[in-house]
PDB file of C-alpha atoms in Angstrom:
ATOM      1  CA  MET A1048     -53.647 -60.286  -0.109  1.00  0.00           C
ATOM      2  CA  SER A1049     -56.608 -62.662  -0.114  1.00  0.00           C
ATOM      3  CA  ASP A1050     -59.933 -61.684  -1.650  1.00  0.00           C
ATOM      4  CA  GLN A1051     -61.535 -61.916   1.793  1.00  0.00           C
ATOM      5  CA  ASN A1052     -59.032 -59.514   3.333  1.00  0.00           C
ATOM      6  CA  SER A1053     -59.225 -57.218   0.330  1.00  0.00           C
ATOM      7  CA  ALA A1054     -62.952 -56.740   0.954  1.00  0.00           C
ATOM      8  CA  ASN A1055     -62.370 -55.621   4.552  1.00  0.00           C
ATOM      9  CA  LYS A1056     -62.867 -51.860   4.836  1.00  0.00           C
ATOM     10  CA  SER A1057     -62.134 -51.688   8.574  1.00  0.00           C
ATOM     11  CA  PRO A1058     -58.921 -49.814   9.422  1.00  0.00           C
ATOM     12  CA  MET A1059     -56.297 -52.104  10.937  1.00  0.00           C
ATOM     13  CA  PRO A1060     -55.199 -51.374  14.525  1.00  0.00           C
ATOM     14  CA  ASP A1061     -51.662 -50.113  15.073  1.00  0.00           C
ATOM     15  CA  PRO A1062     -50.607 -51.880  18.289  1.00  0.00           C
ATOM     16  CA  ALA A1063     -47.915 -49.294  19.004  1.00  0.00           C
ATOM     17  CA  GLU A1064     -50.401 -46.562  20.018  1.00  0.00           C
ATOM     18  CA  ASP A1065     -53.778 -46.355  21.734  1.00  0.00           C
ATOM     19  CA  ASN A1066     -56.672 -45.960  19.285  1.00  0.00           C
ATOM     20  CA  ALA A1067     -54.365 -45.726  16.255  1.00  0.00           C
ATOM     21  CA  PHE A1068     -54.947 -47.367  12.888  1.00  0.00           C
ATOM     22  CA  PHE A1069     -53.340 -48.315   9.588  1.00  0.00           C
ATOM     23  CA  PRO A1070     -55.369 -48.298   6.340  1.00  0.00           C
ATOM     24  CA  SER A1071     -57.873 -51.092   5.786  1.00  0.00           C
ATOM     25  CA  PRO A1072     -56.989 -54.164   3.717  1.00  0.00           C
ATOM     26  CA  PHE A1073     -59.471 -52.977   1.079  1.00  0.00           C
ATOM     27  CA  SER A1074     -57.892 -49.542   0.711  1.00  0.00           C
ATOM     28  CA  LEU A1075     -54.411 -51.055   0.575  1.00  0.00           C
ATOM     29  CA  SER A1076     -55.589 -53.388  -2.199  1.00  0.00           C
ATOM     30  CA  GLN A1077     -56.845 -50.366  -4.151  1.00  0.00           C
ATOM     31  CA  PHE A1078     -54.126 -47.803  -3.514  1.00  0.00           C
ATOM     32  CA  THR A1079     -50.862 -49.666  -3.032  1.00  0.00           C
ATOM     33  CA  SER A1080     -48.947 -51.955  -5.354  1.00  0.00           C
ATOM     34  CA  PRO A1081     -46.005 -54.363  -5.010  1.00  0.00           C
ATOM     35  CA  THR A1082     -44.241 -52.460  -7.795  1.00  0.00           C
ATOM     36  CA  SER A1083     -43.921 -48.802  -8.765  1.00  0.00           C
ATOM     37  CA  ASN A1084     -44.020 -46.936 -12.059  1.00  0.00           C
ATOM     38  CA  LEU A1085     -40.382 -45.873 -11.770  1.00  0.00           C
ATOM     39  CA  SER A1086     -39.025 -45.360 -15.294  1.00  0.00           C
ATOM     40  CA  ASP A1087     -36.921 -43.199 -17.606  1.00  0.00           C
ATOM     41  CA  ALA A1088     -34.341 -42.312 -14.950  1.00  0.00           C
ATOM     42  CA  ASP A1089     -31.420 -42.271 -17.357  1.00  0.00           C
ATOM     43  CA  TYR A1090     -29.385 -39.074 -17.266  1.00  0.00           C
ATOM     44  CA  PRO A1091     -26.321 -39.395 -19.508  1.00  0.00           C
ATOM     45  CA  ASN A1092     -24.867 -36.045 -18.421  1.00  0.00           C
ATOM     46  CA  PRO A1093     -25.503 -35.837 -14.662  1.00  0.00           C
ATOM     47  CA  TYR A1094     -24.641 -32.797 -12.607  1.00  0.00           C
ATOM     48  CA  GLN A1095     -21.162 -32.927 -11.070  1.00  0.00           C
ATOM     49  CA  GLY A1096     -21.157 -29.760  -9.005  1.00  0.00           C
ATOM     50  CA  GLU A1097     -21.584 -29.020  -5.306  1.00  0.00           C
ATOM     51  CA  LEU A1098     -25.186 -27.788  -5.155  1.00  0.00           C
ATOM     52  CA  LYS A1099     -27.498 -30.169  -3.259  1.00  0.00           C
ATOM     53  CA  VAL A1100     -31.188 -30.695  -2.522  1.00  0.00           C
ATOM     54  CA  LEU A1101     -32.559 -30.225   0.990  1.00  0.00           C
ATOM     55  CA  MET A1102     -35.225 -32.821   1.816  1.00  0.00           C
ATOM     56  CA  ILE A1103     -37.522 -31.879   4.719  1.00  0.00           C
ATOM     57  CA  GLY A1104     -39.194 -35.034   6.006  1.00  0.00           C
ATOM     58  CA  ALA A1105     -42.126 -35.686   8.315  1.00  0.00           C
ATOM     59  CA  ASP A1106     -41.020 -36.547  11.844  1.00  0.00           C
ATOM     60  CA  GLU A1107     -44.428 -37.336  13.399  1.00  0.00           C
ATOM     61  CA  ARG A1108     -46.423 -40.513  12.865  1.00  0.00           C
ATOM     62  CA  TYR A1109     -49.816 -40.059  14.520  1.00  0.00           C
ATOM     63  CA  LEU A1110     -52.364 -37.711  12.984  1.00  0.00           C
ATOM     64  CA  LEU A1111     -55.398 -37.044  15.173  1.00  0.00           C
ATOM     65  CA  THR A1112     -58.678 -37.288  13.252  1.00  0.00           C
ATOM     66  CA  SER A1113     -62.089 -35.771  13.946  1.00  0.00           C
ATOM     67  CA  ASN A1114     -63.450 -38.771  15.863  1.00  0.00           C
ATOM     68  CA  GLY A1115     -60.492 -39.003  18.230  1.00  0.00           C
ATOM     69  CA  THR A1116     -58.674 -41.826  16.457  1.00  0.00           C
ATOM     70  CA  PHE A1117     -55.105 -41.594  15.216  1.00  0.00           C
ATOM     71  CA  PHE A1118     -54.061 -42.286  11.640  1.00  0.00           C
ATOM     72  CA  SER A1119     -50.669 -44.013  11.550  1.00  0.00           C
ATOM     73  CA  THR A1120     -48.930 -42.047   8.816  1.00  0.00           C
ATOM     74  CA  GLY A1121     -45.642 -40.409   7.797  1.00  0.00           C
ATOM     75  CA  ASN A1122     -44.137 -39.778   4.386  1.00  0.00           C
ATOM     76  CA  HIS A1123     -45.457 -41.920   1.526  1.00  0.00           C
ATOM     77  CA  PRO A1124     -42.599 -44.058   0.130  1.00  0.00           C
ATOM     78  CA  LEU A1125     -43.400 -43.454  -3.547  1.00  0.00           C
ATOM     79  CA  GLU A1126     -43.883 -39.726  -2.992  1.00  0.00           C
ATOM     80  CA  THR A1127     -40.489 -39.618  -1.324  1.00  0.00           C
ATOM     81  CA  LEU A1128     -38.315 -42.124  -3.119  1.00  0.00           C
ATOM     82  CA  LEU A1129     -39.322 -41.709  -6.765  1.00  0.00           C
ATOM     83  CA  PRO A1130     -38.589 -37.959  -6.977  1.00  0.00           C
ATOM     84  CA  MET A1131     -35.394 -38.523  -4.979  1.00  0.00           C
ATOM     85  CA  TYR A1132     -34.358 -41.377  -7.268  1.00  0.00           C
ATOM     86  CA  HIS A1133     -34.548 -39.208 -10.367  1.00  0.00           C
ATOM     87  CA  LEU A1134     -32.692 -36.304  -8.783  1.00  0.00           C
ATOM     88  CA  ASP A1135     -30.043 -38.633  -7.380  1.00  0.00           C
ATOM     89  CA  ARG A1136     -29.491 -40.210 -10.789  1.00  0.00           C
ATOM     90  CA  ALA A1137     -29.327 -36.723 -12.292  1.00  0.00           C
ATOM     91  CA  GLY A1138     -26.364 -36.017 -10.002  1.00  0.00           C
ATOM     92  CA  PHE A1139     -27.940 -34.086  -7.129  1.00  0.00           C
ATOM     93  CA  ALA A1140     -27.048 -35.225  -3.619  1.00  0.00           C
ATOM     94  CA  PHE A1141     -29.470 -34.825  -0.731  1.00  0.00           C
ATOM     95  CA  ASP A1142     -29.240 -33.578   2.796  1.00  0.00           C
ATOM     96  CA  VAL A1143     -32.111 -34.992   4.866  1.00  0.00           C
ATOM     97  CA  ALA A1144     -33.587 -32.891   7.673  1.00  0.00           C
ATOM     98  CA  THR A1145     -36.585 -32.898   9.973  1.00  0.00           C
ATOM     99  CA  VAL A1146     -37.900 -30.101  12.154  1.00  0.00           C
ATOM    100  CA  SER A1147     -37.045 -31.975  15.349  1.00  0.00           C
ATOM    101  CA  GLY A1148     -33.984 -33.867  14.184  1.00  0.00           C
ATOM    102  CA  ASN A1149     -35.887 -37.097  14.922  1.00  0.00           C
ATOM    103  CA  PRO A1150     -36.088 -39.822  12.255  1.00  0.00           C
ATOM    104  CA  VAL A1151     -38.165 -39.417   9.115  1.00  0.00           C
ATOM    105  CA  LYS A1152     -41.385 -41.378   9.510  1.00  0.00           C
ATOM    106  CA  PHE A1153     -42.670 -43.485   6.601  1.00  0.00           C
ATOM    107  CA  GLU A1154     -45.972 -45.058   5.648  1.00  0.00           C
ATOM    108  CA  TYR A1155     -44.088 -48.298   5.248  1.00  0.00           C
ATOM    109  CA  TRP A1156     -47.294 -50.141   4.418  1.00  0.00           C
ATOM    110  CA  ALA A1157     -47.146 -48.370   1.027  1.00  0.00           C
ATOM    111  CA  MET A1158     -43.605 -49.533   0.199  1.00  0.00           C
ATOM    112  CA  PRO A1159     -43.618 -51.434  -3.145  1.00  0.00           C
ATOM    113  CA  SER A1160     -42.550 -54.757  -1.659  1.00  0.00           C
ATOM    114  CA  GLU A1161     -41.426 -56.365  -4.927  1.00  0.00           C
ATOM    115  CA  ASP A1162     -39.723 -53.312  -6.464  1.00  0.00           C
ATOM    116  CA  LYS A1163     -36.038 -54.012  -5.957  1.00  0.00           C
ATOM    117  CA  GLU A1164     -34.876 -50.724  -7.474  1.00  0.00           C
ATOM    118  CA  VAL A1165     -36.993 -48.625  -5.113  1.00  0.00           C
ATOM    119  CA  LYS A1166     -36.223 -50.746  -2.056  1.00  0.00           C
ATOM    120  CA  ASP A1167     -32.486 -50.682  -2.778  1.00  0.00           C
ATOM    121  CA  PHE A1168     -32.633 -46.914  -3.131  1.00  0.00           C
ATOM    122  CA  PHE A1169     -34.454 -46.652   0.194  1.00  0.00           C
ATOM    123  CA  ALA A1170     -31.731 -48.780   1.765  1.00  0.00           C
ATOM    124  CA  SER A1171     -29.037 -46.470   0.399  1.00  0.00           C
ATOM    125  CA  TYR A1172     -30.633 -43.534   2.251  1.00  0.00           C
ATOM    126  CA  ARG A1173     -31.805 -45.456   5.317  1.00  0.00           C
ATOM    127  CA  ASP A1174     -29.108 -44.098   7.628  1.00  0.00           C
ATOM    128  CA  ARG A1175     -29.866 -40.516   6.602  1.00  0.00           C
ATOM    129  CA  PHE A1176     -33.593 -41.065   7.152  1.00  0.00           C
ATOM    130  CA  LYS A1177     -32.899 -42.547  10.595  1.00  0.00           C
ATOM    131  CA  GLN A1178     -30.438 -39.838  11.607  1.00  0.00           C
ATOM    132  CA  PRO A1179     -31.460 -36.659   9.777  1.00  0.00           C
ATOM    133  CA  ARG A1180     -30.141 -33.207  10.501  1.00  0.00           C
ATOM    134  CA  LYS A1181     -32.190 -30.830  12.615  1.00  0.00           C
ATOM    135  CA  LEU A1182     -33.648 -28.194  10.312  1.00  0.00           C
ATOM    136  CA  SER A1183     -32.708 -25.262  12.548  1.00  0.00           C
ATOM    137  CA  ASP A1184     -29.084 -26.447  12.481  1.00  0.00           C
ATOM    138  CA  VAL A1185     -29.177 -26.595   8.685  1.00  0.00           C
ATOM    139  CA  ILE A1186     -30.523 -23.040   8.577  1.00  0.00           C
ATOM    140  CA  GLY A1187     -27.883 -21.883  11.049  1.00  0.00           C
ATOM    141  CA  LYS A1188     -25.093 -23.132   8.804  1.00  0.00           C
ATOM    142  CA  GLY A1189     -26.540 -21.423   5.743  1.00  0.00           C
ATOM    143  CA  LEU A1190     -28.725 -22.567   2.868  1.00  0.00           C
ATOM    144  CA  ASP A1191     -26.894 -21.264  -0.169  1.00  0.00           C
ATOM    145  CA  SER A1192     -25.431 -24.688  -1.009  1.00  0.00           C
ATOM    146  CA  TYR A1193     -28.924 -25.890  -1.973  1.00  0.00           C
ATOM    147  CA  ILE A1194     -30.438 -25.613  -5.433  1.00  0.00           C
ATOM    148  CA  ALA A1195     -33.808 -26.956  -4.282  1.00  0.00           C
ATOM    149  CA  VAL A1196     -35.990 -27.902  -1.340  1.00  0.00           C
ATOM    150  CA  PHE A1197     -37.971 -31.150  -1.518  1.00  0.00           C
ATOM    151  CA  ILE A1198     -40.970 -31.774   0.758  1.00  0.00           C
ATOM    152  CA  PRO A1199     -42.453 -35.244   0.213  1.00  0.00           C
ATOM    153  CA  GLY A1200     -46.104 -36.118   0.577  1.00  0.00           C
ATOM    154  CA  GLY A1201     -47.981 -38.408   2.905  1.00  0.00           C
ATOM    155  CA  HIS A1202     -50.375 -37.263   5.616  1.00  0.00           C
ATOM    156  CA  GLY A1203     -47.386 -36.868   7.935  1.00  0.00           C
ATOM    157  CA  ALA A1204     -46.687 -33.567   6.189  1.00  0.00           C
ATOM    158  CA  LEU A1205     -49.834 -32.189   7.855  1.00  0.00           C
ATOM    159  CA  ILE A1206     -48.264 -32.558  11.312  1.00  0.00           C
ATOM    160  CA  GLY A1207     -45.994 -29.752  12.431  1.00  0.00           C
ATOM    161  CA  LEU A1208     -44.668 -28.566   9.088  1.00  0.00           C
ATOM    162  CA  PRO A1209     -47.483 -26.043   8.403  1.00  0.00           C
ATOM    163  CA  GLU A1210     -46.755 -24.302  11.736  1.00  0.00           C
ATOM    164  CA  SER A1211     -42.958 -24.508  11.685  1.00  0.00           C
ATOM    165  CA  GLU A1212     -40.963 -21.288  11.850  1.00  0.00           C
ATOM    166  CA  ASP A1213     -37.985 -23.188  10.449  1.00  0.00           C
ATOM    167  CA  VAL A1214     -39.962 -24.393   7.423  1.00  0.00           C
ATOM    168  CA  LYS A1215     -41.116 -20.789   6.984  1.00  0.00           C
ATOM    169  CA  ALA A1216     -37.505 -19.582   7.019  1.00  0.00           C
ATOM    170  CA  VAL A1217     -36.487 -22.128   4.373  1.00  0.00           C
ATOM    171  CA  LEU A1218     -39.399 -21.299   2.074  1.00  0.00           C
ATOM    172  CA  GLU A1219     -38.816 -17.551   2.399  1.00  0.00           C
ATOM    173  CA  TRP A1220     -35.144 -18.116   1.603  1.00  0.00           C
ATOM    174  CA  ALA A1221     -36.077 -20.179  -1.471  1.00  0.00           C
ATOM    175  CA  ALA A1222     -38.403 -17.432  -2.696  1.00  0.00           C
ATOM    176  CA  GLU A1223     -35.815 -14.705  -2.110  1.00  0.00           C
ATOM    177  CA  LYS A1224     -32.994 -16.666  -3.765  1.00  0.00           C
ATOM    178  CA  ASN A1225     -35.173 -18.040  -6.595  1.00  0.00           C
ATOM    179  CA  ARG A1226     -34.486 -21.687  -5.681  1.00  0.00           C
ATOM    180  CA  PHE A1227     -36.695 -24.623  -6.567  1.00  0.00           C
ATOM    181  CA  VAL A1228     -39.336 -26.003  -4.213  1.00  0.00           C
ATOM    182  CA  ILE A1229     -40.570 -29.501  -5.070  1.00  0.00           C
ATOM    183  CA  SER A1230     -43.558 -31.152  -3.400  1.00  0.00           C
ATOM    184  CA  LEU A1231     -46.564 -33.387  -4.030  1.00  0.00           C
ATOM    185  CA  CYS A1232     -49.799 -34.734  -2.629  1.00  0.00           C
ATOM    186  CA  HIS A1233     -50.082 -33.534   1.010  1.00  0.00           C
ATOM    187  CA  GLY A1234     -46.556 -32.098   1.043  1.00  0.00           C
ATOM    188  CA  PRO A1235     -47.711 -28.632  -0.115  1.00  0.00           C
ATOM    189  CA  ALA A1236     -49.388 -28.259   3.299  1.00  0.00           C
ATOM    190  CA  ALA A1237     -45.913 -27.180   4.402  1.00  0.00           C
ATOM    191  CA  PHE A1238     -46.321 -24.053   2.258  1.00  0.00           C
ATOM    192  CA  LEU A1239     -48.805 -22.831   4.883  1.00  0.00           C
ATOM    193  CA  ALA A1240     -45.834 -22.143   7.139  1.00  0.00           C
ATOM    194  CA  VAL A1241     -45.280 -18.793   5.402  1.00  0.00           C
ATOM    195  CA  GLY A1242     -48.511 -17.525   6.983  1.00  0.00           C
ATOM    196  CA  GLU A1243     -49.975 -14.358   5.542  1.00  0.00           C
ATOM    197  CA  SER A1244     -46.927 -13.696   3.380  1.00  0.00           C
ATOM    198  CA  ALA A1245     -47.777 -12.981  -0.257  1.00  0.00           C
ATOM    199  CA  ILE A1246     -44.802 -14.864  -1.719  1.00  0.00           C
ATOM    200  CA  TYR A1247     -47.017 -17.579  -3.228  1.00  0.00           C
ATOM    201  CA  ARG A1248     -49.994 -15.502  -4.283  1.00  0.00           C
ATOM    202  CA  GLY A1249     -51.003 -16.408  -7.823  1.00  0.00           C
ATOM    203  CA  TYR A1250     -49.022 -19.656  -8.017  1.00  0.00           C
ATOM    204  CA  LYS A1251     -50.639 -22.689  -9.649  1.00  0.00           C
ATOM    205  CA  ILE A1252     -49.963 -26.086  -8.089  1.00  0.00           C
ATOM    206  CA  CYS A1253     -51.126 -29.687  -7.997  1.00  0.00           C
ATOM    207  CA  ALA A1254     -52.005 -31.218  -4.619  1.00  0.00           C
ATOM    208  CA  PHE A1255     -54.177 -33.940  -3.127  1.00  0.00           C
ATOM    209  CA  PRO A1256     -57.799 -32.740  -3.289  1.00  0.00           C
ATOM    210  CA  ASP A1257     -59.702 -32.017  -0.078  1.00  0.00           C
ATOM    211  CA  GLU A1258     -62.756 -33.693  -1.605  1.00  0.00           C
ATOM    212  CA  ILE A1259     -60.947 -37.016  -1.984  1.00  0.00           C
ATOM    213  CA  ASP A1260     -59.520 -36.778   1.541  1.00  0.00           C
ATOM    214  CA  ALA A1261     -63.124 -36.498   2.728  1.00  0.00           C
ATOM    215  CA  GLN A1262     -63.921 -39.825   1.059  1.00  0.00           C
ATOM    216  CA  THR A1263     -61.048 -41.851   2.516  1.00  0.00           C
ATOM    217  CA  PRO A1264     -62.728 -42.825   5.832  1.00  0.00           C
ATOM    218  CA  GLY A1265     -65.497 -44.487   3.832  1.00  0.00           C
ATOM    219  CA  ILE A1266     -63.065 -47.144   2.603  1.00  0.00           C
ATOM    220  CA  GLY A1267     -61.062 -47.292   5.814  1.00  0.00           C
ATOM    221  CA  TYR A1268     -57.959 -45.647   4.417  1.00  0.00           C
ATOM    222  CA  MET A1269     -58.144 -43.286   7.378  1.00  0.00           C
ATOM    223  CA  PRO A1270     -59.986 -44.110  10.625  1.00  0.00           C
ATOM    224  CA  GLY A1271     -61.661 -40.691  10.724  1.00  0.00           C
ATOM    225  CA  HIS A1272     -61.925 -37.397   8.869  1.00  0.00           C
ATOM    226  CA  LEU A1273     -59.246 -34.718   8.847  1.00  0.00           C
ATOM    227  CA  THR A1274     -59.845 -31.869  11.258  1.00  0.00           C
ATOM    228  CA  TRP A1275     -58.966 -29.222   8.648  1.00  0.00           C
ATOM    229  CA  LYS A1276     -58.670 -28.860   4.873  1.00  0.00           C
ATOM    230  CA  PHE A1277     -55.188 -28.040   3.707  1.00  0.00           C
ATOM    231  CA  GLY A1278     -56.245 -27.295   0.116  1.00  0.00           C
ATOM    232  CA  GLN A1279     -58.776 -24.768   1.290  1.00  0.00           C
ATOM    233  CA  ARG A1280     -56.118 -23.059   3.385  1.00  0.00           C
ATOM    234  CA  LEU A1281     -53.661 -23.052   0.482  1.00  0.00           C
ATOM    235  CA  GLU A1282     -56.259 -21.339  -1.683  1.00  0.00           C
ATOM    236  CA  ALA A1283     -56.766 -18.726   1.031  1.00  0.00           C
ATOM    237  CA  LEU A1284     -53.016 -18.124   0.892  1.00  0.00           C
ATOM    238  CA  GLY A1285     -53.257 -17.326  -2.822  1.00  0.00           C
ATOM    239  CA  PHE A1286     -52.566 -20.659  -4.507  1.00  0.00           C
ATOM    240  CA  GLU A1287     -54.676 -22.003  -7.344  1.00  0.00           C
ATOM    241  CA  ILE A1288     -54.990 -25.803  -7.129  1.00  0.00           C
ATOM    242  CA  LEU A1289     -55.300 -27.094 -10.673  1.00  0.00           C
ATOM    243  CA  ASN A1290     -56.619 -30.613 -10.085  1.00  0.00           C
ATOM    244  CA  ASP A1291     -59.807 -31.927  -8.518  1.00  0.00           C
ATOM    245  CA  ASP A1292     -58.886 -35.586  -8.990  1.00  0.00           C
ATOM    246  CA  ILE A1293     -55.753 -37.731  -8.849  1.00  0.00           C
ATOM    247  CA  SER A1294     -54.324 -38.772 -12.196  1.00  0.00           C
ATOM    248  CA  GLY A1295     -50.566 -38.403 -11.731  1.00  0.00           C
ATOM    249  CA  ALA A1296     -50.611 -34.776 -12.883  1.00  0.00           C
ATOM    250  CA  VAL A1297     -47.585 -32.548 -12.302  1.00  0.00           C
ATOM    251  CA  HIS A1298     -47.084 -28.837 -12.841  1.00  0.00           C
ATOM    252  CA  GLN A1299     -44.271 -26.294 -12.866  1.00  0.00           C
ATOM    253  CA  ASP A1300     -45.017 -22.656 -12.072  1.00  0.00           C
ATOM    254  CA  ARG A1301     -41.756 -20.761 -12.098  1.00  0.00           C
ATOM    255  CA  LYS A1302     -39.621 -22.516  -9.458  1.00  0.00           C
ATOM    256  CA  ILE A1303     -42.480 -24.386  -7.767  1.00  0.00           C
ATOM    257  CA  LEU A1304     -42.842 -28.003  -8.982  1.00  0.00           C
ATOM    258  CA  THR A1305     -45.768 -30.054  -7.701  1.00  0.00           C
ATOM    259  CA  GLY A1306     -47.690 -33.292  -8.220  1.00  0.00           C
ATOM    260  CA  ASP A1307     -51.129 -34.504  -7.239  1.00  0.00           C
ATOM    261  CA  SER A1308     -50.638 -37.886  -5.534  1.00  0.00           C
ATOM    262  CA  PRO A1309     -48.472 -41.025  -5.311  1.00  0.00           C
ATOM    263  CA  LEU A1310     -49.304 -41.506  -8.982  1.00  0.00           C
ATOM    264  CA  ALA A1311     -47.220 -38.405  -9.735  1.00  0.00           C
ATOM    265  CA  GLY A1312     -44.001 -39.502  -8.031  1.00  0.00           C
ATOM    266  CA  ASN A1313     -42.179 -40.655 -11.152  1.00  0.00           C
ATOM    267  CA  ALA A1314     -43.372 -37.784 -13.353  1.00  0.00           C
ATOM    268  CA  LEU A1315     -42.450 -35.212 -10.709  1.00  0.00           C
ATOM    269  CA  GLY A1316     -38.995 -36.740 -10.416  1.00  0.00           C
ATOM    270  CA  LYS A1317     -38.495 -36.471 -14.165  1.00  0.00           C
ATOM    271  CA  LEU A1318     -39.779 -32.889 -14.211  1.00  0.00           C
ATOM    272  CA  ALA A1319     -37.560 -31.879 -11.302  1.00  0.00           C
ATOM    273  CA  ALA A1320     -34.444 -33.549 -12.685  1.00  0.00           C
ATOM    274  CA  ALA A1321     -34.912 -31.851 -16.055  1.00  0.00           C
ATOM    275  CA  ALA A1322     -35.553 -28.460 -14.452  1.00  0.00           C
ATOM    276  CA  LEU A1323     -32.526 -28.617 -12.167  1.00  0.00           C
ATOM    277  CA  LEU A1324     -30.212 -29.853 -14.916  1.00  0.00           C
ATOM    278  CA  LYS A1325     -31.389 -27.023 -17.156  1.00  0.00           C
ATOM    279  CA  GLU A1326     -30.766 -24.539 -14.343  1.00  0.00           C
ATOM    280  CA  VAL A1327     -27.170 -25.610 -13.732  1.00  0.00           C
ATOM    281  CA  ASP A1328     -26.487 -25.778 -17.453  1.00  0.00           C
ATOM    282  CA  LEU A1329     -27.679 -22.210 -17.797  1.00  0.00           C
ATOM    283  CA  GLY A1330     -25.578 -21.270 -14.792  1.00  0.00           C
TER     284      GLY A1330
END
């Protein structure tokens, strides 16, 4: 990206939708990279059993902001693929689902374009991302074959997941059955689906800070401000959000594993892989 483009803080139009925008060249120069920090994904004794991980992806692309513009979003590639990579290498297969059964949407502009390992892994799951299972069908067939639920980040997680009765059913099942729930950045917005339930009261998590979201329109990352604050709502539900910045922090509180941002993708994958391998070893 040229220096001239990198200084441009104007969001870039998305020609596929009226009044919709991608992040500005400046914000992409600051917050994306051609490579990732994927590392230490060596698991000499991977799991060989039948338990799997259920990934619930974002199936909507356009997030309406406070000034009437749309942010062209989805799941962030690093927040999706790095945790999945570690768990896959640790022996845990994935079922991919969305609430609608429509394809998982990605913020493809954040894909590390020169990271062959990450791009090859994305390619290996491409068909499952394009043709996911419908979450209600997964629930109807039973959830007991899953050791964990993974909800990636990206602003796409703010659309539909926090209101979904199916997401609520999965999270309540995970709490009842003491299964892992793994999420990062904006993904924990899906936890709001449980409503006034007290199942998460007192849990400590990492998530993307509301205060930093409020700053993103100033650099053109988003074309307008969010219409609501998901961190504030999580705190009202009983969560304690540990971070007020983004440093790649991760945290485990019982069976809830979280990270603060794209910077946390690799560390969350390592944490999750270790936790799940320990669980099946104990089992």
